[in-house]
């Protein structure tokens, strides 16, 4: 009788959802959202870990504050700030679209929100390093 | 006038590693990409590719041309070769591969069937901007009946939107842009409120509209102006409104 | 005792409808198709569900087959059709002179028709040539060929048939003077295997001659190509035909959001090698404008050509060859277990299937009656179940 050939499942690779070749702006929005989302989740855990040192009193806390004041650490604050802005504002686009708002204008909406993110982020960076 | 097209054709037989095969074909300068694939097939008729209508109605021929999801039957060779030195032809992504350019559309059509979309609908009230008078058509008994003209839906179920979807490149379980666009159509057209609730429950499920990442790649790639992302957003809105009404006790059911 | 096994070669409309009829009558059925379902003749046809109007003057046998099958298909696959009727429009005085013959033909072939005034025709179809002199409405319709075949095959599969695409028949197995099966190459693996059968049905349209040769017999099929040109907008709801005997570029079929202009006709040698002559495309656009002038402003979206399987008769040009079908029992050529069904058109596929299945049932001693006239077809999507 007839032999059946099963279709070959295509291997999925992690880089496939990071592959922006032949894709459009929406793919970049998707990747930015995913990277910032993963970063913020990582930050949340670190934050919990750091807060738990509070329980050990000033002995555990004071050395940490010293590290935080270092310029290289402030740079991480800048990364955090941009992560929050990009994820938050992109999330705003997704939410608005989800309510049927600005669906046709999703590209300009994304660009506009990202301009806000960059401008706000730049001001924030300036404040972080000067205050 | 004929043009020479250097082709890099994706080839893969069951159990073998995929490879690209170089071909040189000559096609008329006004030919479409499907004619290039057909010309390669004439050189080697073991090449497997799907095609039927050659006018973007059957939806079988979708492939990737130089990386982009296209219906080769409506893309002129000149357009596909603009700024290119060769034409790379590959099967769609996010589908199991049968071989060469052929992908397995079984689970895709099962989802389409689950959506319950009827493939014909009432025609637009005007033809390319010109109004027309109410139809009078023969019924099965040869009597004149006044009902609206009908026509096939825009969606040809070509699978291009699935290949372009970043969510589907990570999981097979997402219902997918075409499926959700079909659910949206069925929600709009069904007169049965119980059926409408079932369809909305399908859209609201774990692998429904909320799994979409709003990349809008489906709508960018769609050759038939179906706008699946727009349909997903419309379903989200409808679901969100229902949920909000339920929370504030305004639902009426 | 298990049911007889019948192999159907070809999954165009004829093969698909034949598989459905055979499965419904209890045969074990295997459909073998060398490519995608409907990848040639059926896939690239007009998409016209004929009312019979096109043939009611010159070929009334075909016209009657068409209207009968048209009414059956409306019942068995209602959701898979655009049912907006067709208009035959007269543009010239010559066309107008044809009207009387046409109306008489409709009456003779029991095709429902009504004459409507040019003003009314323009009100219904605003893109029609405003110079039209007369219009006659008939129950034409539009199908989608690939899904048309899938609906028949989905139902056949539901009734136990096996359908294999990308499975190419490379030879027929012979035992003495009988065909006993096929040699088939699975293009997915490159492997060749043999499949035994009690009977083989050759439903390969314009390739029927090639397959028949494998069985050592001749079939008078004349592959005749035709070109279709599709423009980027839907410019009509009703099928628009020229009120005249069939000629090049005399029909514009609406489908989805496009309109399809058809067709030309030229004899070819090899249905695998169709080069579309550029002047045929230009002719379609030029002649189409006589029916719908706005075609001039539209962009061509797709161009397709495939070979029709016309049954060859002596001393006729390709337009005069009857569009009806023929069923050949090759026992009259000295070969048992082998029949060919060819000619015809997609609209009449079910009727062709009925005729060939009657023949097969008779040959294999199966008494089941044809039930395809009244059996609703499953959704094409269920082909993938």
PDB file of N, CA and C in Angstrom, chain C residues 88-172:
ATOM      1  N   UNK C  88     -25.599  38.731 -21.584  1.00  0.00           N
ATOM      2  CA  UNK C  88     -25.057  38.688 -22.945  1.00  0.00           C
ATOM      3  C   UNK C  88     -25.413  40.021 -23.578  1.00  0.00           C
ATOM      4  N   UNK C  89     -24.400  40.797 -23.928  1.00  0.00           N
ATOM      5  CA  UNK C  89     -24.686  42.140 -24.433  1.00  0.00           C
ATOM      6  C   UNK C  89     -24.309  42.269 -25.909  1.00  0.00           C
ATOM      7  N   UNK C  90     -25.181  42.958 -26.641  1.00  0.00           N
ATOM      8  CA  UNK C  90     -24.940  43.235 -28.063  1.00  0.00           C
ATOM      9  C   UNK C  90     -24.335  44.621 -28.166  1.00  0.00           C
ATOM     10  N   UNK C  91     -23.189  44.712 -28.844  1.00  0.00           N
ATOM     11  CA  UNK C  91     -22.534  46.011 -29.021  1.00  0.00           C
ATOM     12  C   UNK C  91     -22.749  46.514 -30.448  1.00  0.00           C
ATOM     13  N   UNK C  92     -22.646  45.593 -31.394  1.00  0.00           N
ATOM     14  CA  UNK C  92     -22.779  45.997 -32.809  1.00  0.00           C
ATOM     15  C   UNK C  92     -24.110  45.508 -33.377  1.00  0.00           C
ATOM     16  N   UNK C  93     -24.441  46.010 -34.552  1.00  0.00           N
ATOM     17  CA  UNK C  93     -25.660  45.553 -35.240  1.00  0.00           C
ATOM     18  C   UNK C  93     -25.592  44.052 -35.526  1.00  0.00           C
ATOM     19  N   UNK C  94     -24.367  43.582 -35.799  1.00  0.00           N
ATOM     20  CA  UNK C  94     -24.171  42.144 -36.035  1.00  0.00           C
ATOM     21  C   UNK C  94     -24.550  41.334 -34.799  1.00  0.00           C
ATOM     22  N   UNK C  95     -24.096  41.830 -33.630  1.00  0.00           N
ATOM     23  CA  UNK C  95     -24.445  41.164 -32.375  1.00  0.00           C
ATOM     24  C   UNK C  95     -25.962  41.126 -32.220  1.00  0.00           C
ATOM     25  N   UNK C  96     -26.569  42.272 -32.539  1.00  0.00           N
ATOM     26  CA  UNK C  96     -28.018  42.406 -32.353  1.00  0.00           C
ATOM     27  C   UNK C  96     -28.760  41.368 -33.204  1.00  0.00           C
ATOM     28  N   UNK C  97     -28.221  41.138 -34.400  1.00  0.00           N
ATOM     29  CA  UNK C  97     -28.844  40.155 -35.290  1.00  0.00           C
ATOM     30  C   UNK C  97     -28.761  38.747 -34.712  1.00  0.00           C
ATOM     31  N   UNK C  98     -27.756  38.537 -33.825  1.00  0.00           N
ATOM     32  CA  UNK C  98     -27.560  37.218 -33.228  1.00  0.00           C
ATOM     33  C   UNK C  98     -28.580  36.945 -32.120  1.00  0.00           C
ATOM     34  N   UNK C  99     -29.193  38.036 -31.610  1.00  0.00           N
ATOM     35  CA  UNK C  99     -30.052  37.922 -30.435  1.00  0.00           C
ATOM     36  C   UNK C  99     -31.190  36.916 -30.618  1.00  0.00           C
ATOM     37  N   UNK C 100     -31.811  36.979 -31.793  1.00  0.00           N
ATOM     38  CA  UNK C 100     -32.942  36.077 -32.039  1.00  0.00           C
ATOM     39  C   UNK C 100     -32.526  34.613 -31.939  1.00  0.00           C
ATOM     40  N   UNK C 101     -31.366  34.317 -32.551  1.00  0.00           N
ATOM     41  CA  UNK C 101     -30.833  32.952 -32.491  1.00  0.00           C
ATOM     42  C   UNK C 101     -30.553  32.556 -31.049  1.00  0.00           C
ATOM     43  N   UNK C 102     -29.983  33.513 -30.316  1.00  0.00           N
ATOM     44  CA  UNK C 102     -29.600  33.267 -28.934  1.00  0.00           C
ATOM     45  C   UNK C 102     -30.832  32.944 -28.074  1.00  0.00           C
ATOM     46  N   UNK C 103     -31.839  33.771 -28.206  1.00  0.00           N
ATOM     47  CA  UNK C 103     -33.058  33.569 -27.413  1.00  0.00           C
ATOM     48  C   UNK C 103     -33.701  32.232 -27.782  1.00  0.00           C
ATOM     49  N   UNK C 104     -33.723  31.935 -29.078  1.00  0.00           N
ATOM     50  CA  UNK C 104     -34.281  30.649 -29.511  1.00  0.00           C
ATOM     51  C   UNK C 104     -33.472  29.496 -28.909  1.00  0.00           C
ATOM     52  N   UNK C 105     -32.142  29.684 -28.840  1.00  0.00           N
ATOM     53  CA  UNK C 105     -31.270  28.664 -28.248  1.00  0.00           C
ATOM     54  C   UNK C 105     -31.570  28.467 -26.771  1.00  0.00           C
ATOM     55  N   UNK C 106     -31.771  29.573 -26.045  1.00  0.00           N
ATOM     56  CA  UNK C 106     -32.105  29.482 -24.617  1.00  0.00           C
ATOM     57  C   UNK C 106     -33.392  28.680 -24.430  1.00  0.00           C
ATOM     58  N   UNK C 107     -34.376  28.974 -25.289  1.00  0.00           N
ATOM     59  CA  UNK C 107     -35.655  28.272 -25.196  1.00  0.00           C
ATOM     60  C   UNK C 107     -35.443  26.777 -25.467  1.00  0.00           C
ATOM     61  N   UNK C 108     -34.693  26.491 -26.524  1.00  0.00           N
ATOM     62  CA  UNK C 108     -34.488  25.090 -26.910  1.00  0.00           C
ATOM     63  C   UNK C 108     -33.732  24.318 -25.824  1.00  0.00           C
ATOM     64  N   UNK C 109     -32.846  24.998 -25.117  1.00  0.00           N
ATOM     65  CA  UNK C 109     -32.021  24.311 -24.099  1.00  0.00           C
ATOM     66  C   UNK C 109     -32.572  24.525 -22.691  1.00  0.00           C
ATOM     67  N   UNK C 110     -33.788  25.017 -22.585  1.00  0.00           N
ATOM     68  CA  UNK C 110     -34.454  25.347 -21.317  1.00  0.00           C
ATOM     69  C   UNK C 110     -33.557  26.134 -20.346  1.00  0.00           C
ATOM     70  N   UNK C 111     -32.866  27.128 -20.896  1.00  0.00           N
ATOM     71  CA  UNK C 111     -32.071  28.033 -20.061  1.00  0.00           C
ATOM     72  C   UNK C 111     -32.952  29.226 -19.684  1.00  0.00           C
ATOM     73  N   UNK C 112     -33.170  29.496 -18.404  1.00  0.00           N
ATOM     74  CA  UNK C 112     -33.962  30.685 -18.050  1.00  0.00           C
ATOM     75  C   UNK C 112     -33.277  31.943 -18.596  1.00  0.00           C
ATOM     76  N   UNK C 113     -34.041  32.871 -19.132  1.00  0.00           N
ATOM     77  CA  UNK C 113     -33.444  34.103 -19.660  1.00  0.00           C
ATOM     78  C   UNK C 113     -34.448  35.219 -19.534  1.00  0.00           C
ATOM     79  N   UNK C 114     -33.966  36.452 -19.566  1.00  0.00           N
ATOM     80  CA  UNK C 114     -34.864  37.589 -19.740  1.00  0.00           C
ATOM     81  C   UNK C 114     -34.109  38.671 -20.485  1.00  0.00           C
ATOM     82  N   UNK C 115     -34.823  39.346 -21.360  1.00  0.00           N
ATOM     83  CA  UNK C 115     -34.219  40.468 -22.075  1.00  0.00           C
ATOM     84  C   UNK C 115     -34.388  41.698 -21.209  1.00  0.00           C
ATOM     85  N   UNK C 116     -33.323  42.485 -21.111  1.00  0.00           N
ATOM     86  CA  UNK C 116     -33.474  43.754 -20.400  1.00  0.00           C
ATOM     87  C   UNK C 116     -32.998  44.885 -21.294  1.00  0.00           C
ATOM     88  N   UNK C 117     -33.528  46.071 -21.046  1.00  0.00           N
ATOM     89  CA  UNK C 117     -33.200  47.205 -21.914  1.00  0.00           C
ATOM     90  C   UNK C 117     -31.760  47.646 -21.653  1.00  0.00           C
ATOM     91  N   UNK C 118     -31.139  48.296 -22.639  1.00  0.00           N
ATOM     92  CA  UNK C 118     -29.782  48.805 -22.419  1.00  0.00           C
ATOM     93  C   UNK C 118     -29.700  49.725 -21.195  1.00  0.00           C
ATOM     94  N   UNK C 119     -30.735  50.565 -20.976  1.00  0.00           N
ATOM     95  CA  UNK C 119     -30.716  51.474 -19.822  1.00  0.00           C
ATOM     96  C   UNK C 119     -30.686  50.680 -18.526  1.00  0.00           C
ATOM     97  N   UNK C 120     -31.510  49.637 -18.459  1.00  0.00           N
ATOM     98  CA  UNK C 120     -31.584  48.804 -17.257  1.00  0.00           C
ATOM     99  C   UNK C 120     -30.252  48.061 -17.059  1.00  0.00           C
ATOM    100  N   UNK C 121     -29.697  47.573 -18.155  1.00  0.00           N
ATOM    101  CA  UNK C 121     -28.415  46.862 -18.063  1.00  0.00           C
ATOM    102  C   UNK C 121     -27.337  47.776 -17.492  1.00  0.00           C
ATOM    103  N   UNK C 122     -27.349  49.040 -17.945  1.00  0.00           N
ATOM    104  CA  UNK C 122     -26.352  49.996 -17.455  1.00  0.00           C
ATOM    105  C   UNK C 122     -26.588  50.366 -15.994  1.00  0.00           C
ATOM    106  N   UNK C 123     -27.864  50.361 -15.591  1.00  0.00           N
ATOM    107  CA  UNK C 123     -28.174  50.654 -14.190  1.00  0.00           C
ATOM    108  C   UNK C 123     -27.676  49.520 -13.291  1.00  0.00           C
ATOM    109  N   UNK C 124     -27.757  48.299 -13.817  1.00  0.00           N
ATOM    110  CA  UNK C 124     -27.287  47.143 -13.032  1.00  0.00           C
ATOM    111  C   UNK C 124     -25.776  47.021 -13.085  1.00  0.00           C
ATOM    112  N   UNK C 125     -25.210  47.258 -14.258  1.00  0.00           N
ATOM    113  CA  UNK C 125     -23.765  47.126 -14.446  1.00  0.00           C
ATOM    114  C   UNK C 125     -23.199  48.425 -15.006  1.00  0.00           C
ATOM    115  N   UNK C 126     -22.849  49.354 -14.136  1.00  0.00           N
ATOM    116  CA  UNK C 126     -22.493  50.708 -14.596  1.00  0.00           C
ATOM    117  C   UNK C 126     -21.228  50.780 -15.451  1.00  0.00           C
ATOM    118  N   UNK C 127     -20.391  49.741 -15.450  1.00  0.00           N
ATOM    119  CA  UNK C 127     -19.167  49.797 -16.259  1.00  0.00           C
ATOM    120  C   UNK C 127     -19.340  49.225 -17.663  1.00  0.00           C
ATOM    121  N   UNK C 128     -20.558  48.749 -17.973  1.00  0.00           N
ATOM    122  CA  UNK C 128     -20.792  48.215 -19.323  1.00  0.00           C
ATOM    123  C   UNK C 128     -20.563  49.297 -20.377  1.00  0.00           C
ATOM    124  N   UNK C 129     -20.215  48.858 -21.578  1.00  0.00           N
ATOM    125  CA  UNK C 129     -20.085  49.788 -22.700  1.00  0.00           C
ATOM    126  C   UNK C 129     -21.418  50.524 -22.888  1.00  0.00           C
ATOM    127  N   UNK C 130     -21.432  51.846 -22.725  1.00  0.00           N
ATOM    128  CA  UNK C 130     -22.717  52.573 -22.814  1.00  0.00           C
ATOM    129  C   UNK C 130     -23.361  52.491 -24.194  1.00  0.00           C
ATOM    130  N   UNK C 131     -22.594  52.013 -25.203  1.00  0.00           N
ATOM    131  CA  UNK C 131     -23.172  51.898 -26.556  1.00  0.00           C
ATOM    132  C   UNK C 131     -23.926  50.591 -26.769  1.00  0.00           C
ATOM    133  N   UNK C 132     -24.116  49.819 -25.698  1.00  0.00           N
ATOM    134  CA  UNK C 132     -24.749  48.510 -25.917  1.00  0.00           C
ATOM    135  C   UNK C 132     -26.150  48.662 -26.514  1.00  0.00           C
ATOM    136  N   UNK C 133     -26.522  47.689 -27.331  1.00  0.00           N
ATOM    137  CA  UNK C 133     -27.801  47.768 -28.050  1.00  0.00           C
ATOM    138  C   UNK C 133     -28.861  46.861 -27.443  1.00  0.00           C
ATOM    139  N   UNK C 134     -28.428  45.801 -26.749  1.00  0.00           N
ATOM    140  CA  UNK C 134     -29.390  44.871 -26.155  1.00  0.00           C
ATOM    141  C   UNK C 134     -28.675  44.038 -25.101  1.00  0.00           C
ATOM    142  N   UNK C 135     -29.449  43.483 -24.186  1.00  0.00           N
ATOM    143  CA  UNK C 135     -28.846  42.621 -23.164  1.00  0.00           C
ATOM    144  C   UNK C 135     -29.823  41.515 -22.787  1.00  0.00           C
ATOM    145  N   UNK C 136     -29.275  40.304 -22.627  1.00  0.00           N
ATOM    146  CA  UNK C 136     -30.085  39.160 -22.206  1.00  0.00           C
ATOM    147  C   UNK C 136     -29.435  38.559 -20.959  1.00  0.00           C
ATOM    148  N   UNK C 137     -30.249  38.371 -19.923  1.00  0.00           N
ATOM    149  CA  UNK C 137     -29.742  37.836 -18.659  1.00  0.00           C
ATOM    150  C   UNK C 137     -29.992  36.329 -18.577  1.00  0.00           C
ATOM    151  N   UNK C 138     -28.966  35.591 -18.158  1.00  0.00           N
ATOM    152  CA  UNK C 138     -29.078  34.127 -17.985  1.00  0.00           C
ATOM    153  C   UNK C 138     -28.410  33.734 -16.658  1.00  0.00           C
ATOM    154  N   UNK C 139     -28.720  32.555 -16.122  1.00  0.00           N
ATOM    155  CA  UNK C 139     -28.180  32.190 -14.804  1.00  0.00           C
ATOM    156  C   UNK C 139     -26.737  31.675 -14.818  1.00  0.00           C
ATOM    157  N   UNK C 140     -25.809  32.491 -15.317  1.00  0.00           N
ATOM    158  CA  UNK C 140     -24.391  32.162 -15.172  1.00  0.00           C
ATOM    159  C   UNK C 140     -23.999  32.342 -13.707  1.00  0.00           C
ATOM    160  N   UNK C 141     -22.852  31.836 -13.358  1.00  0.00           N
ATOM    161  CA  UNK C 141     -22.329  32.022 -12.012  1.00  0.00           C
ATOM    162  C   UNK C 141     -20.819  31.960 -12.047  1.00  0.00           C
ATOM    163  N   UNK C 142     -20.208  32.026 -10.872  1.00  0.00           N
ATOM    164  CA  UNK C 142     -18.753  32.015 -10.771  1.00  0.00           C
ATOM    165  C   UNK C 142     -18.348  31.046  -9.668  1.00  0.00           C
ATOM    166  N   UNK C 143     -17.354  30.213  -9.949  1.00  0.00           N
ATOM    167  CA  UNK C 143     -16.813  29.368  -8.872  1.00  0.00           C
ATOM    168  C   UNK C 143     -15.346  29.673  -8.708  1.00  0.00           C
ATOM    169  N   UNK C 144     -14.737  29.000  -7.734  1.00  0.00           N
ATOM    170  CA  UNK C 144     -13.306  29.156  -7.518  1.00  0.00           C
ATOM    171  C   UNK C 144     -12.736  27.761  -7.734  1.00  0.00           C
ATOM    172  N   UNK C 145     -12.018  27.550  -8.847  1.00  0.00           N
ATOM    173  CA  UNK C 145     -11.715  26.195  -9.310  1.00  0.00           C
ATOM    174  C   UNK C 145     -10.999  25.300  -8.299  1.00  0.00           C
ATOM    175  N   UNK C 146     -10.016  25.846  -7.595  1.00  0.00           N
ATOM    176  CA  UNK C 146      -9.265  25.014  -6.651  1.00  0.00           C
ATOM    177  C   UNK C 146     -10.189  24.517  -5.531  1.00  0.00           C
ATOM    178  N   UNK C 147     -10.985  25.432  -4.986  1.00  0.00           N
ATOM    179  CA  UNK C 147     -11.895  25.048  -3.910  1.00  0.00           C
ATOM    180  C   UNK C 147     -13.021  24.155  -4.424  1.00  0.00           C
ATOM    181  N   UNK C 148     -13.409  24.356  -5.665  1.00  0.00           N
ATOM    182  CA  UNK C 148     -14.406  23.507  -6.330  1.00  0.00           C
ATOM    183  C   UNK C 148     -13.927  22.050  -6.276  1.00  0.00           C
ATOM    184  N   UNK C 149     -12.685  21.817  -6.676  1.00  0.00           N
ATOM    185  CA  UNK C 149     -12.143  20.450  -6.674  1.00  0.00           C
ATOM    186  C   UNK C 149     -11.990  19.938  -5.249  1.00  0.00           C
ATOM    187  N   UNK C 150     -11.530  20.812  -4.357  1.00  0.00           N
ATOM    188  CA  UNK C 150     -11.329  20.391  -2.974  1.00  0.00           C
ATOM    189  C   UNK C 150     -12.644  19.944  -2.320  1.00  0.00           C
ATOM    190  N   UNK C 151     -13.748  20.599  -2.664  1.00  0.00           N
ATOM    191  CA  UNK C 151     -15.038  20.220  -2.076  1.00  0.00           C
ATOM    192  C   UNK C 151     -15.390  18.782  -2.478  1.00  0.00           C
ATOM    193  N   UNK C 152     -15.174  18.460  -3.755  1.00  0.00           N
ATOM    194  CA  UNK C 152     -15.434  17.081  -4.207  1.00  0.00           C
ATOM    195  C   UNK C 152     -14.475  16.104  -3.511  1.00  0.00           C
ATOM    196  N   UNK C 153     -13.207  16.488  -3.431  1.00  0.00           N
ATOM    197  CA  UNK C 153     -12.219  15.580  -2.839  1.00  0.00           C
ATOM    198  C   UNK C 153     -12.401  15.439  -1.332  1.00  0.00           C
ATOM    199  N   UNK C 154     -12.802  16.525  -0.661  1.00  0.00           N
ATOM    200  CA  UNK C 154     -13.054  16.453   0.780  1.00  0.00           C
ATOM    201  C   UNK C 154     -14.148  15.426   1.048  1.00  0.00           C
ATOM    202  N   UNK C 155     -15.197  15.468   0.223  1.00  0.00           N
ATOM    203  CA  UNK C 155     -16.312  14.548   0.397  1.00  0.00           C
ATOM    204  C   UNK C 155     -15.877  13.120   0.067  1.00  0.00           C
ATOM    205  N   UNK C 156     -15.059  12.983  -0.987  1.00  0.00           N
ATOM    206  CA  UNK C 156     -14.547  11.653  -1.346  1.00  0.00           C
ATOM    207  C   UNK C 156     -13.704  11.081  -0.208  1.00  0.00           C
ATOM    208  N   UNK C 157     -12.838  11.926   0.379  1.00  0.00           N
ATOM    209  CA  UNK C 157     -11.993  11.463   1.484  1.00  0.00           C
ATOM    210  C   UNK C 157     -12.852  11.034   2.670  1.00  0.00           C
ATOM    211  N   UNK C 158     -13.878  11.844   2.932  1.00  0.00           N
ATOM    212  CA  UNK C 158     -14.807  11.515   4.019  1.00  0.00           C
ATOM    213  C   UNK C 158     -15.425  10.136   3.785  1.00  0.00           C
ATOM    214  N   UNK C 159     -15.628   9.786   2.522  1.00  0.00           N
ATOM    215  CA  UNK C 159     -16.200   8.480   2.183  1.00  0.00           C
ATOM    216  C   UNK C 159     -15.134   7.427   1.916  1.00  0.00           C
ATOM    217  N   UNK C 160     -13.923   7.689   2.364  1.00  0.00           N
ATOM    218  CA  UNK C 160     -12.893   6.660   2.352  1.00  0.00           C
ATOM    219  C   UNK C 160     -11.842   6.744   1.264  1.00  0.00           C
ATOM    220  N   UNK C 161     -11.962   7.701   0.366  1.00  0.00           N
ATOM    221  CA  UNK C 161     -10.980   7.786  -0.722  1.00  0.00           C
ATOM    222  C   UNK C 161      -9.637   8.272  -0.194  1.00  0.00           C
ATOM    223  N   UNK C 162      -8.571   7.846  -0.859  1.00  0.00           N
ATOM    224  CA  UNK C 162      -7.241   8.346  -0.541  1.00  0.00           C
ATOM    225  C   UNK C 162      -6.824   9.285  -1.668  1.00  0.00           C
ATOM    226  N   UNK C 163      -6.367  10.479  -1.311  1.00  0.00           N
ATOM    227  CA  UNK C 163      -5.990  11.454  -2.328  1.00  0.00           C
ATOM    228  C   UNK C 163      -4.526  11.795  -2.141  1.00  0.00           C
ATOM    229  N   UNK C 164      -3.723  11.538  -3.157  1.00  0.00           N
ATOM    230  CA  UNK C 164      -2.290  11.819  -3.052  1.00  0.00           C
ATOM    231  C   UNK C 164      -1.849  12.840  -4.086  1.00  0.00           C
ATOM    232  N   UNK C 165      -1.473  14.011  -3.590  1.00  0.00           N
ATOM    233  CA  UNK C 165      -0.908  15.032  -4.468  1.00  0.00           C
ATOM    234  C   UNK C 165       0.594  14.789  -4.581  1.00  0.00           C
ATOM    235  N   UNK C 166       1.223  15.353  -5.583  1.00  0.00           N
ATOM    236  CA  UNK C 166       2.653  15.178  -5.839  1.00  0.00           C
ATOM    237  C   UNK C 166       3.016  13.692  -5.949  1.00  0.00           C
ATOM    238  N   UNK C 167       2.124  12.958  -6.574  1.00  0.00           N
ATOM    239  CA  UNK C 167       2.349  11.538  -6.851  1.00  0.00           C
ATOM    240  C   UNK C 167       2.113  11.347  -8.344  1.00  0.00           C
ATOM    241  N   UNK C 168       3.198  11.142  -9.075  1.00  0.00           N
ATOM    242  CA  UNK C 168       3.131  11.136 -10.537  1.00  0.00           C
ATOM    243  C   UNK C 168       3.103   9.708 -11.081  1.00  0.00           C
ATOM    244  N   UNK C 169       2.094   9.432 -11.902  1.00  0.00           N
ATOM    245  CA  UNK C 169       2.025   8.116 -12.533  1.00  0.00           C
ATOM    246  C   UNK C 169       3.047   8.083 -13.673  1.00  0.00           C
ATOM    247  N   UNK C 170       3.992   7.133 -13.589  1.00  0.00           N
ATOM    248  CA  UNK C 170       5.042   7.070 -14.602  1.00  0.00           C
ATOM    249  C   UNK C 170       4.814   5.926 -15.587  1.00  0.00           C
ATOM    250  N   UNK C 171       3.967   4.979 -15.190  1.00  0.00           N
ATOM    251  CA  UNK C 171       3.692   3.871 -16.103  1.00  0.00           C
ATOM    252  C   UNK C 171       2.420   3.156 -15.659  1.00  0.00           C
ATOM    253  N   UNK C 172       1.844   2.393 -16.563  1.00  0.00           N
ATOM    254  CA  UNK C 172       0.699   1.559 -16.200  1.00  0.00           C
ATOM    255  C   UNK C 172       1.170   0.116 -16.108  1.00  0.00           C
TER     256      UNK C 172
END
